Amino acid sequence: MTGRLIGVGVGPGAPDLLTLRAARLIEDARVLAYPTLAGSPSFARSIAAAHVREGAEEIAIDIPMTPAREPAQAAYDAGAARIATRLEQGQDVVCLCEGDPMFYGSFMYLQARLAPRFATEVVPGVTSVAAAAALARLPLGAREGRIAVLPATLPDEALRAGFQAHETVALLKLGRHFPRVRALLEALGLTDRSTYVARATLAEELVLPLAQAPAEAPYFSLLLVSKDSDPWL
Amino acid sequence: MTGRLIGVGVGPGAPDLLTLRAARLIEDARVLAYPTLAGSPSFARSIAAAHVREGAEEIAIDIPMTPAREPAQAAYDAGAARIATRLEQGQDVVCLCEGDPMFYGSFMYLQARLAPRFATEVVPGVTSVAAAAALARLPLGAREGRIAVLPATLPDEALRAGFQAHETVALLKLGRHFPRVRALLEALGLTDRSTYVARATLAEELVLPLAQAPAEAPYFSLLLVSKDSDPWL
């Protein structure tokens, strides 16, 4: 019997936004895996820290932050190989994943490499988008409302079409695209419909009207753009 | 001091997909509120059942299922008034909400009525979309991927545009629109890219390729349409 690969969403950041299932699986895990970004401490590991069993084996998969995709792919290859040795020995491996594993999560890259050979399981988690909406008290969708989740890396034309076709747009991956996206929202008259949320549910969380947002957006930030002024009545 | 109105997402259905925060808030709550649909038992209440304090007051807000919106609005008005009496007495009221409160959740209607007068707080939850993707092991978004969440009640033209502009579309509220949506997906050559998920995370959950889905879709069902054949590598 081989072990199971279990992708566990640990939520947006606050440790108590783990699900009961995630907490139990992490507490039982003898082998954990998680990504680290370019040598930084793992955010997913820090969210789950209170539940990690003493003496658990921890497989940190360091993902280089390069524009080229090959180095990251090689890192996932190597990480998957390390996980595979434990699965082959019949041990379950719990992979921690920020937010939700299927929502822009690193787990998908491990699943793609390991699911052909091993049983997999995925535990959904609270996304950063849900956390941001909760913090801002902004409905994402109601009744016939349409929602889009778009990376800010898309060209202006695609973003413009997205704003036109949906009552709510969540813009992720702001980074160096933030000034351009901001100018686009201003040109479309959507600045006062846009809310900036950074590090939702962490102590340093920030919720601001876009007009008051800082010039630089950190990695864990997003914009919620709501066309409806009062969509929930 | 008035009490706080706390909207708590209880997740998609499995009781252990509550967050730790939701469980704690429900365990501490002396007053709970939740919607019931046309006299049926409350799904949100059933998900949270194990955590409800003995002797807690429970405010069930029965929402009539009518095409006209006024009867539902009147029900939310009446429910909000009952909640307000407790908030005025300084008691916190925990409102249970299936999935996530800001994602097509009933809580938004209570918030709209009560937030002008009382402090509110929202605890995000795991959405049905995340649960369905986890069950189907289907990535919702990766890298530059675009995601749309669309009600199946939209006209064909809007749905077609949605499929064209996004790598992944989650179609909610299938109901009586299911046959039409199915025909549209077939005409667009997307049937074999579509996964049907019903009652995700409950004992009777169902995950099927669209071609094998039943003719009628229950209330808690959705379709995931993924254009990428293998978007996660």
CSV table of C-alpha atoms in Angstrom, one decimal:
chain,number,residue,atom,x,y,z
A,1,MET,CA,0.0,0.0,0.0
A,2,THR,CA,1.3,3.4,-1.0
A,3,GLY,CA,0.5,6.6,1.0
A,4,ARG,CA,-1.9,9.3,0.0
A,5,LEU,CA,-0.9,12.8,-1.2
A,6,ILE,CA,-3.1,15.2,0.7
A,7,GLY,CA,-3.3,18.9,-0.4
A,8,VAL,CA,-4.5,21.0,2.5
A,9,GLY,CA,-5.6,24.6,2.1
A,10,VAL,CA,-4.6,26.5,5.2
A,11,GLY,CA,-6.6,29.7,4.4
A,12,PRO,CA,-5.6,33.3,3.9
A,13,GLY,CA,-3.3,33.8,6.9
A,14,ALA,CA,-5.1,33.9,10.3
A,15,PRO,CA,-4.3,30.6,12.0
A,16,ASP,CA,-8.0,30.2,13.1
A,17,LEU,CA,-9.2,30.3,9.5
A,18,LEU,CA,-7.9,26.8,9.1
A,19,THR,CA,-10.7,24.3,8.8
A,20,LEU,CA,-11.3,21.7,11.4
A,21,ARG,CA,-10.4,19.1,8.8
A,22,ALA,CA,-7.1,20.8,7.9
A,23,ALA,CA,-6.1,21.1,11.6
A,24,ARG,CA,-6.8,17.5,12.3
A,25,LEU,CA,-4.9,16.3,9.2
A,26,ILE,CA,-1.9,18.5,10.0
A,27,GLU,CA,-1.9,17.3,13.7
A,28,ASP,CA,-1.9,13.6,12.5
A,29,ALA,CA,0.7,14.1,9.7
A,30,ARG,CA,4.1,12.4,10.1
A,31,VAL,CA,5.3,13.9,6.9
A,32,LEU,CA,4.6,17.5,5.8
A,33,ALA,CA,5.5,19.3,2.6
A,34,TYR,CA,5.2,23.0,1.7
A,35,PRO,CA,6.6,25.5,-0.7
A,36,THR,CA,9.1,28.2,0.3
A,37,LEU,CA,9.7,31.2,-2.1
A,38,ALA,CA,13.3,31.9,-2.9
A,39,GLY,CA,14.6,30.9,0.5
A,40,SER,CA,12.0,32.8,2.5
A,41,PRO,CA,10.2,31.1,5.4
A,42,SER,CA,7.1,29.3,4.3
A,43,PHE,CA,3.9,31.3,4.8
A,44,ALA,CA,1.7,28.2,4.7
A,45,ARG,CA,3.9,26.6,7.4
A,46,SER,CA,3.6,29.6,9.6
A,47,ILE,CA,-0.2,29.6,9.3
A,48,ALA,CA,-0.3,26.0,10.4
A,49,ALA,CA,2.5,26.1,12.9
A,50,ALA,CA,0.4,25.5,16.0
A,51,HIS,CA,-0.8,22.1,14.6
A,52,VAL,CA,2.5,20.6,13.4
A,53,ARG,CA,3.3,17.5,15.3
A,54,GLU,CA,6.6,17.4,17.1
A,55,GLY,CA,9.1,15.3,15.2
A,56,ALA,CA,7.1,15.5,12.0
A,57,GLU,CA,9.4,15.3,8.9
A,58,GLU,CA,9.2,18.5,6.9
A,59,ILE,CA,9.9,18.6,3.2
A,60,ALA,CA,10.4,22.3,2.2
A,61,ILE,CA,10.3,22.8,-1.6
A,62,ASP,CA,12.1,26.0,-2.4
A,63,ILE,CA,10.7,27.7,-5.5
A,64,PRO,CA,13.0,30.2,-7.2
A,65,MET,CA,11.4,33.4,-8.3
A,66,THR,CA,12.6,33.7,-11.8
A,67,PRO,CA,10.7,34.9,-14.9
A,68,ALA,CA,11.6,31.7,-16.7
A,69,ARG,CA,9.4,28.7,-15.7
A,70,GLU,CA,12.0,26.0,-16.0
A,71,PRO,CA,13.7,26.6,-12.6
A,72,ALA,CA,10.4,26.4,-10.8
A,73,GLN,CA,9.5,23.3,-12.7
A,74,ALA,CA,12.7,21.7,-11.8
A,75,ALA,CA,12.1,22.5,-8.1
A,76,TYR,CA,8.7,20.9,-8.3
A,77,ASP,CA,10.2,17.9,-10.0
A,78,ALA,CA,12.7,17.5,-7.2
A,79,GLY,CA,10.1,18.1,-4.5
A,80,ALA,CA,7.7,15.6,-6.0
A,81,ALA,CA,10.5,13.0,-6.0
A,82,ARG,CA,11.2,13.6,-2.3
A,83,ILE,CA,7.5,13.3,-1.6
A,84,ALA,CA,7.3,10.1,-3.7
A,85,THR,CA,9.8,8.3,-1.7
A,86,ARG,CA,7.6,8.7,1.4
A,87,LEU,CA,4.4,7.8,-0.5
A,88,GLU,CA,6.1,4.6,-1.8
A,89,GLN,CA,6.9,3.7,1.8
A,90,GLY,CA,3.2,3.9,2.6
A,91,GLN,CA,3.3,7.2,4.4
A,92,ASP,CA,0.7,9.9,3.8
A,93,VAL,CA,2.2,13.3,2.9
A,94,VAL,CA,0.2,16.4,3.8
A,95,CYS,CA,1.1,19.3,1.5
A,96,LEU,CA,0.3,22.7,3.0
A,97,CYS,CA,-1.0,25.3,0.7
A,98,GLU,CA,-1.9,29.0,1.3
A,99,GLY,CA,-5.5,29.7,0.7
A,100,ASP,CA,-7.2,27.0,-1.3
A,101,PRO,CA,-5.1,24.4,-3.1
A,102,MET,CA,-7.0,24.6,-6.4
A,103,PHE,CA,-7.1,28.5,-6.4
A,104,TYR,CA,-3.7,29.5,-7.8
A,105,GLY,CA,-2.1,27.1,-5.4
A,106,SER,CA,1.3,25.4,-5.6
A,107,PHE,CA,-0.2,22.1,-4.7
A,108,MET,CA,-1.5,21.7,-8.3
A,109,TYR,CA,2.1,21.4,-9.6
A,110,LEU,CA,2.7,18.5,-7.1
A,111,GLN,CA,-0.6,16.9,-7.9
A,112,ALA,CA,0.2,17.0,-11.7
A,113,ARG,CA,3.5,15.1,-11.0
A,114,LEU,CA,2.2,12.6,-8.4
A,115,ALA,CA,-1.5,11.9,-9.1
A,116,PRO,CA,-0.7,9.4,-12.0
A,117,ARG,CA,1.0,7.1,-9.4
A,118,PHE,CA,-0.6,7.9,-6.0
A,119,ALA,CA,-4.0,8.4,-4.5
A,120,THR,CA,-4.6,12.1,-3.9
A,121,GLU,CA,-7.0,14.1,-1.8
A,122,VAL,CA,-7.7,17.8,-1.6
A,123,VAL,CA,-9.0,19.8,1.4
A,124,PRO,CA,-10.5,23.1,0.2
A,125,GLY,CA,-9.6,26.3,2.1
A,126,VAL,CA,-10.7,29.9,2.5
A,127,THR,CA,-9.4,31.9,-0.4
A,128,SER,CA,-7.7,35.3,-0.1
A,129,VAL,CA,-10.6,36.7,-2.2
A,130,ALA,CA,-13.2,35.5,0.4
A,131,ALA,CA,-11.1,36.9,3.2
A,132,ALA,CA,-10.7,40.3,1.5
A,133,ALA,CA,-14.5,40.5,0.8
A,134,ALA,CA,-15.2,39.6,4.4
A,135,LEU,CA,-12.8,42.3,5.7
A,136,ALA,CA,-14.2,44.9,3.4
A,137,ARG,CA,-17.8,43.7,3.9
A,138,LEU,CA,-18.1,43.7,0.1
A,139,PRO,CA,-20.5,41.3,-1.6
A,140,LEU,CA,-18.7,39.3,-4.3
A,141,GLY,CA,-21.8,38.0,-5.9
A,142,ALA,CA,-25.5,38.2,-5.1
A,143,ARG,CA,-28.5,36.8,-7.1
A,144,GLU,CA,-27.6,37.2,-10.9
A,145,GLY,CA,-24.3,38.8,-10.2
A,146,ARG,CA,-21.2,37.7,-12.2
A,147,ILE,CA,-17.8,37.5,-10.7
A,148,ALA,CA,-14.4,37.4,-12.4
A,149,VAL,CA,-11.0,36.7,-10.8
A,150,LEU,CA,-8.3,38.1,-13.0
A,151,PRO,CA,-4.5,38.4,-12.7
A,152,ALA,CA,-3.4,42.0,-13.0
A,153,THR,CA,-0.8,40.8,-15.4
A,154,LEU,CA,-3.4,40.7,-18.2
A,155,PRO,CA,-3.3,43.4,-20.8
A,156,ASP,CA,-5.5,46.5,-20.5
A,157,GLU,CA,-7.9,45.3,-23.1
A,158,ALA,CA,-8.6,42.0,-21.3
A,159,LEU,CA,-9.0,43.8,-18.0
A,160,ARG,CA,-11.4,46.4,-19.5
A,161,ALA,CA,-13.5,43.6,-21.0
A,162,GLY,CA,-13.6,41.9,-17.6
A,163,PHE,CA,-14.8,45.0,-15.8
A,164,GLN,CA,-17.5,45.5,-18.4
A,165,ALA,CA,-18.9,41.9,-18.2
A,166,HIS,CA,-18.9,41.4,-14.4
A,167,GLU,CA,-20.5,43.1,-11.4
A,168,THR,CA,-17.4,42.2,-9.3
A,169,VAL,CA,-13.8,41.7,-10.3
A,170,ALA,CA,-11.1,40.5,-8.0
A,171,LEU,CA,-7.7,41.5,-9.3
A,172,LEU,CA,-4.8,39.4,-8.1
A,173,LYS,CA,-1.0,39.5,-8.6
A,174,LEU,CA,-0.9,43.3,-8.6
A,175,GLY,CA,2.9,43.6,-8.1
A,176,ARG,CA,4.5,45.8,-10.7
A,177,HIS,CA,1.3,46.0,-12.7
A,178,PHE,CA,-0.4,48.0,-9.9
A,179,PRO,CA,0.3,51.5,-11.4
A,180,ARG,CA,-1.0,50.5,-14.8
A,181,VAL,CA,-4.1,48.9,-13.4
A,182,ARG,CA,-4.7,51.9,-11.2
A,183,ALA,CA,-4.5,54.2,-14.2
A,184,LEU,CA,-6.9,52.0,-16.1
A,185,LEU,CA,-9.5,52.0,-13.3
A,186,GLU,CA,-9.2,55.8,-13.1
A,187,ALA,CA,-9.8,56.1,-16.8
A,188,LEU,CA,-12.8,53.9,-16.6
A,189,GLY,CA,-14.3,55.9,-13.7
A,190,LEU,CA,-14.0,52.9,-11.4
A,191,THR,CA,-11.6,54.2,-8.8
A,192,ASP,CA,-14.3,54.9,-6.3
A,193,ARG,CA,-15.7,51.4,-6.9
A,194,SER,CA,-12.4,49.8,-6.0
A,195,THR,CA,-11.1,48.6,-2.7
A,196,TYR,CA,-7.6,47.7,-1.9
A,197,VAL,CA,-6.9,44.9,0.5
A,198,ALA,CA,-3.5,43.7,1.7
A,199,ARG,CA,-2.5,40.8,3.9
A,200,ALA,CA,-6.2,40.2,4.8
A,201,THR,CA,-6.7,38.5,8.2
A,202,LEU,CA,-3.1,39.1,9.4
A,203,ALA,CA,-2.2,41.6,12.1
A,204,GLU,CA,-0.9,44.1,9.5
A,205,GLU,CA,-4.0,43.8,7.2
A,206,LEU,CA,-5.1,46.9,5.3
A,207,VAL,CA,-8.4,47.8,3.7
A,208,LEU,CA,-8.5,51.1,1.8
A,209,PRO,CA,-10.4,52.8,-0.9
A,210,LEU,CA,-8.2,52.6,-4.0
A,211,ALA,CA,-7.6,56.3,-3.9
A,212,GLN,CA,-5.9,56.0,-0.6
A,213,ALA,CA,-3.9,52.9,-1.4
A,214,PRO,CA,-0.1,53.0,-1.2
A,215,ALA,CA,1.9,53.3,-4.4
A,216,GLU,CA,3.4,49.8,-4.1
A,217,ALA,CA,1.3,46.7,-3.6
A,218,PRO,CA,2.8,43.8,-1.7
A,219,TYR,CA,2.6,40.2,-2.9
A,220,PHE,CA,-0.4,39.4,-0.8
A,221,SER,CA,-2.7,42.2,-1.9
A,222,LEU,CA,-5.6,42.4,-4.3
A,223,LEU,CA,-8.3,44.8,-5.5
A,224,LEU,CA,-12.0,44.3,-5.4
A,225,VAL,CA,-13.9,46.2,-8.0
A,226,SER,CA,-17.7,46.3,-7.5
A,227,LYS,CA,-19.8,48.1,-10.1
A,228,ASP,CA,-23.0,47.9,-8.0
A,229,SER,CA,-23.2,50.6,-5.5
A,230,ASP,CA,-25.5,48.7,-3.2
A,231,PRO,CA,-25.8,45.2,-4.7
A,232,TRP,CA,-27.2,43.5,-1.7
A,233,LEU,CA,-30.6,45.0,-1.0
B,1,MET,CA,-23.2,49.1,24.2
B,2,THR,CA,-25.0,47.4,21.4
B,3,GLY,CA,-24.1,43.9,20.3
B,4,ARG,CA,-22.2,42.9,17.1
B,5,LEU,CA,-23.8,41.2,14.1
B,6,ILE,CA,-21.4,38.4,13.1
B,7,GLY,CA,-21.9,36.7,9.7
B,8,VAL,CA,-20.2,33.3,9.9
B,9,GLY,CA,-19.6,31.2,6.8
B,10,VAL,CA,-20.0,27.5,7.7
B,11,GLY,CA,-18.6,26.1,4.4
B,12,PRO,CA,-20.0,23.8,1.7
B,13,GLY,CA,-21.6,21.1,3.8
B,14,ALA,CA,-19.2,18.8,5.6
B,15,PRO,CA,-19.2,19.8,9.3
B,16,ASP,CA,-15.4,19.6,9.5
B,17,LEU,CA,-15.0,22.2,6.8
B,18,LEU,CA,-16.0,24.9,9.3
B,19,THR,CA,-13.1,27.1,10.2
B,20,LEU,CA,-11.7,27.0,13.8
B,21,ARG,CA,-12.9,30.6,14.2
B,22,ALA,CA,-16.5,29.7,13.0
B,23,ALA,CA,-16.6,26.8,15.4
B,24,ARG,CA,-15.5,28.9,18.3
B,25,LEU,CA,-17.9,31.8,17.6
B,26,ILE,CA,-20.9,29.4,17.2
B,27,GLU,CA,-19.9,27.6,20.5
B,28,ASP,CA,-19.9,30.9,22.3
B,29,ALA,CA,-23.1,32.3,20.7
B,30,ARG,CA,-26.1,32.9,22.9
B,31,VAL,CA,-28.1,34.1,20.0
B,32,LEU,CA,-27.9,32.4,16.5
B,33,ALA,CA,-29.8,33.4,13.4
B,34,TYR,CA,-30.0,31.5,10.1
B,35,PRO,CA,-32.2,31.3,7.0
B,36,THR,CA,-34.5,28.5,6.2
B,37,LEU,CA,-36.0,28.1,2.7
B,38,ALA,CA,-39.7,27.9,2.4
B,39,GLY,CA,-40.1,26.0,5.7
B,40,SER,CA,-37.3,23.5,5.1
B,41,PRO,CA,-34.8,22.8,7.8
B,42,SER,CA,-31.8,25.1,7.7
B,43,PHE,CA,-28.8,23.6,5.8
B,44,ALA,CA,-26.5,26.1,7.5
B,45,ARG,CA,-27.8,25.1,11.0
B,46,SER,CA,-27.3,21.4,10.2
B,47,ILE,CA,-23.7,22.0,9.2
B,48,ALA,CA,-23.0,23.8,12.4
B,49,ALA,CA,-25.2,21.6,14.7
B,50,ALA,CA,-22.4,20.0,16.7
B,51,HIS,CA,-21.2,23.4,17.9
B,52,VAL,CA,-24.5,25.0,18.9
B,53,ARG,CA,-24.6,25.8,22.6
B,54,GLU,CA,-27.4,24.2,24.6
B,55,GLY,CA,-30.0,26.8,25.4
B,56,ALA,CA,-28.9,29.2,22.6
B,57,GLU,CA,-31.7,31.3,21.3
B,58,GLU,CA,-32.3,30.5,17.6
B,59,ILE,CA,-33.8,33.0,15.2
B,60,ALA,CA,-34.9,31.2,12.0
B,61,ILE,CA,-35.6,33.5,9.1
B,62,ASP,CA,-37.9,31.7,6.7
B,63,ILE,CA,-37.4,32.9,3.1
B,64,PRO,CA,-40.2,32.2,0.7
B,65,MET,CA,-39.2,30.8,-2.7
B,66,THR,CA,-41.1,33.0,-5.0
B,67,PRO,CA,-40.1,34.6,-8.3
B,68,ALA,CA,-41.1,38.0,-7.0
B,69,ARG,CA,-38.5,39.5,-4.7
B,70,GLU,CA,-40.8,41.4,-2.4
B,71,PRO,CA,-41.8,38.5,-0.2
B,72,ALA,CA,-38.1,37.6,0.5
B,73,GLN,CA,-37.3,41.2,1.2
B,74,ALA,CA,-40.2,41.4,3.7
B,75,ALA,CA,-38.8,38.2,5.4
B,76,TYR,CA,-35.4,39.7,5.7
B,77,ASP,CA,-36.9,42.9,7.0
B,78,ALA,CA,-38.8,40.9,9.7
B,79,GLY,CA,-35.7,38.8,10.5
B,80,ALA,CA,-33.5,41.9,10.8
B,81,ALA,CA,-36.0,43.4,13.2
B,82,ARG,CA,-35.8,40.3,15.4
B,83,ILE,CA,-32.0,40.4,15.3
B,84,ALA,CA,-32.0,44.1,16.1
B,85,THR,CA,-33.9,43.6,19.4
B,86,ARG,CA,-31.0,41.4,20.6
B,87,LEU,CA,-28.3,43.7,19.3
B,88,GLU,CA,-30.0,46.6,21.0
B,89,GLN,CA,-29.8,44.7,24.3
B,90,GLY,CA,-26.1,44.3,23.9
B,91,GLN,CA,-26.1,40.7,22.7
B,92,ASP,CA,-24.0,39.5,19.8
B,93,VAL,CA,-25.9,37.6,17.1
B,94,VAL,CA,-24.1,35.0,15.1
B,95,CYS,CA,-25.7,34.6,11.6
B,96,LEU,CA,-24.9,31.2,10.1
B,97,CYS,CA,-24.4,31.2,6.3
B,98,GLU,CA,-23.8,28.3,3.9
B,99,GLY,CA,-20.4,28.6,2.2
B,100,ASP,CA,-19.0,32.1,2.4
B,101,PRO,CA,-21.2,35.0,3.6
B,102,MET,CA,-20.1,37.3,0.8
B,103,PHE,CA,-20.4,34.7,-2.0
B,104,TYR,CA,-24.1,34.6,-2.9
B,105,GLY,CA,-24.9,34.4,0.8
B,106,SER,CA,-28.1,35.4,2.6
B,107,PHE,CA,-26.1,37.3,5.2
B,108,MET,CA,-25.6,40.2,2.8
B,109,TYR,CA,-29.3,41.0,3.1
B,110,LEU,CA,-29.1,41.2,6.8
B,111,GLN,CA,-25.9,43.2,6.7
B,112,ALA,CA,-27.6,45.7,4.4
B,113,ARG,CA,-30.4,46.2,6.9
B,114,LEU,CA,-28.3,46.2,10.1
B,115,ALA,CA,-24.9,47.6,9.3
B,116,PRO,CA,-26.0,51.2,9.4
B,117,ARG,CA,-26.9,50.8,13.1
B,118,PHE,CA,-24.7,48.1,14.4
B,119,ALA,CA,-21.1,46.9,14.3
B,120,THR,CA,-20.7,44.0,11.9
B,121,GLU,CA,-18.1,41.3,11.4
B,122,VAL,CA,-17.7,38.7,8.7
B,123,VAL,CA,-16.0,35.3,9.0
B,124,PRO,CA,-15.1,34.0,5.5
B,125,GLY,CA,-15.8,30.3,4.7
B,126,VAL,CA,-15.0,27.7,2.2
B,127,THR,CA,-17.2,28.2,-0.9
B,128,SER,CA,-19.0,25.5,-2.8
B,129,VAL,CA,-16.8,26.3,-5.8
B,130,ALA,CA,-13.6,25.5,-3.9
B,131,ALA,CA,-15.2,22.4,-2.5
B,132,ALA,CA,-16.2,21.2,-6.0
B,133,ALA,CA,-12.8,21.9,-7.4
B,134,ALA,CA,-11.1,20.0,-4.6
B,135,LEU,CA,-13.4,17.0,-5.1
B,136,ALA,CA,-12.9,17.0,-8.8
B,137,ARG,CA,-9.1,17.8,-8.4
B,138,LEU,CA,-9.7,20.5,-11.0
B,139,PRO,CA,-7.5,23.6,-10.9
B,140,LEU,CA,-9.7,26.8,-10.9
B,141,GLY,CA,-6.8,29.1,-11.7
B,142,ALA,CA,-3.1,28.8,-12.1
B,143,ARG,CA,-0.5,31.4,-13.2
B,144,GLU,CA,-2.2,33.8,-15.6
B,145,GLY,CA,-5.5,31.9,-15.6
B,146,ARG,CA,-8.8,33.8,-15.5
B,147,ILE,CA,-11.8,32.5,-13.6
B,148,ALA,CA,-15.5,33.5,-13.9
B,149,VAL,CA,-18.3,32.6,-11.6
B,150,LEU,CA,-21.6,32.9,-13.5
B,151,PRO,CA,-25.2,32.1,-12.7
B,152,ALA,CA,-26.6,29.7,-15.2
B,153,THR,CA,-29.6,32.0,-15.4
B,154,LEU,CA,-27.7,34.3,-17.7
B,155,PRO,CA,-28.7,34.3,-21.4
B,156,ASP,CA,-26.7,32.1,-23.9
B,157,GLU,CA,-24.8,35.1,-25.3
B,158,ALA,CA,-23.4,36.1,-21.9
B,159,LEU,CA,-22.5,32.5,-21.0
B,160,ARG,CA,-20.7,32.1,-24.4
B,161,ALA,CA,-18.7,35.3,-23.8
B,162,GLY,CA,-17.8,34.0,-20.4
B,163,PHE,CA,-16.5,30.7,-21.7
B,164,GLN,CA,-14.5,32.5,-24.4
B,165,ALA,CA,-12.8,34.9,-22.0
B,166,HIS,CA,-11.8,32.6,-19.1
B,167,GLU,CA,-9.8,29.4,-18.6
B,168,THR,CA,-12.3,28.3,-16.0
B,169,VAL,CA,-15.9,29.0,-15.5
B,170,ALA,CA,-18.0,27.9,-12.5
B,171,LEU,CA,-21.7,27.8,-13.4
B,172,LEU,CA,-24.0,28.1,-10.4
B,173,LYS,CA,-27.8,28.0,-10.0
B,174,LEU,CA,-28.3,25.4,-12.7
B,175,GLY,CA,-31.9,24.4,-11.7
B,176,ARG,CA,-34.2,24.7,-14.7
B,177,HIS,CA,-31.5,26.2,-16.8
B,178,PHE,CA,-29.5,23.0,-16.8
B,179,PRO,CA,-30.8,21.6,-20.1
B,180,ARG,CA,-30.2,24.9,-21.9
B,181,VAL,CA,-26.7,25.3,-20.5
B,182,ARG,CA,-25.9,21.7,-21.4
B,183,ALA,CA,-27.0,22.2,-25.0
B,184,LEU,CA,-24.9,25.3,-25.2
B,185,LEU,CA,-21.8,23.6,-23.9
B,186,GLU,CA,-22.3,20.8,-26.4
B,187,ALA,CA,-22.7,23.3,-29.2
B,188,LEU,CA,-19.4,24.9,-28.2
B,189,GLY,CA,-17.6,21.6,-28.0
B,190,LEU,CA,-17.1,22.0,-24.3
B,191,THR,CA,-19.0,19.0,-23.0
B,192,ASP,CA,-15.8,17.0,-22.4
B,193,ARG,CA,-14.3,20.0,-20.6
B,194,SER,CA,-17.2,20.2,-18.2
B,195,THR,CA,-17.5,18.5,-14.8
B,196,TYR,CA,-20.8,18.2,-12.9
B,197,VAL,CA,-20.6,18.4,-9.1
B,198,ALA,CA,-23.5,18.0,-6.8
B,199,ARG,CA,-23.7,18.3,-3.0
B,200,ALA,CA,-19.9,18.5,-2.7
B,201,THR,CA,-18.5,17.2,0.7
B,202,LEU,CA,-21.8,15.7,1.8
B,203,ALA,CA,-22.3,11.9,2.0
B,204,GLU,CA,-24.3,11.9,-1.2
B,205,GLU,CA,-21.8,14.0,-3.2
B,206,LEU,CA,-21.5,13.4,-6.9
B,207,VAL,CA,-18.7,14.2,-9.4
B,208,LEU,CA,-19.3,13.3,-13.0
B,209,PRO,CA,-18.2,14.2,-16.5
B,210,LEU,CA,-21.1,16.4,-17.8
B,211,ALA,CA,-21.9,13.7,-20.4
B,212,GLN,CA,-22.8,11.4,-17.5
B,213,ALA,CA,-24.7,13.9,-15.4
B,214,PRO,CA,-28.3,13.3,-14.5
B,215,ALA,CA,-31.0,15.2,-16.4
B,216,GLU,CA,-32.0,17.3,-13.4
B,217,ALA,CA,-29.6,19.3,-11.3
B,218,PRO,CA,-30.4,19.8,-7.6
B,219,TYR,CA,-30.1,23.2,-5.9
B,220,PHE,CA,-26.6,22.4,-4.6
B,221,SER,CA,-25.0,21.5,-7.9
B,222,LEU,CA,-22.6,23.3,-10.2
B,223,LEU,CA,-20.6,22.9,-13.4
B,224,LEU,CA,-16.9,23.5,-13.7
B,225,VAL,CA,-15.8,24.2,-17.3
B,226,SER,CA,-12.0,24.1,-17.8
B,227,LYS,CA,-10.7,25.0,-21.2
B,228,ASP,CA,-7.1,23.9,-20.4
B,229,SER,CA,-6.7,20.2,-20.8
B,230,ASP,CA,-3.8,20.1,-18.4
B,231,PRO,CA,-3.4,23.6,-17.0
B,232,TRP,CA,-1.3,22.8,-14.0
B,233,LEU,CA,2.0,21.6,-15.4
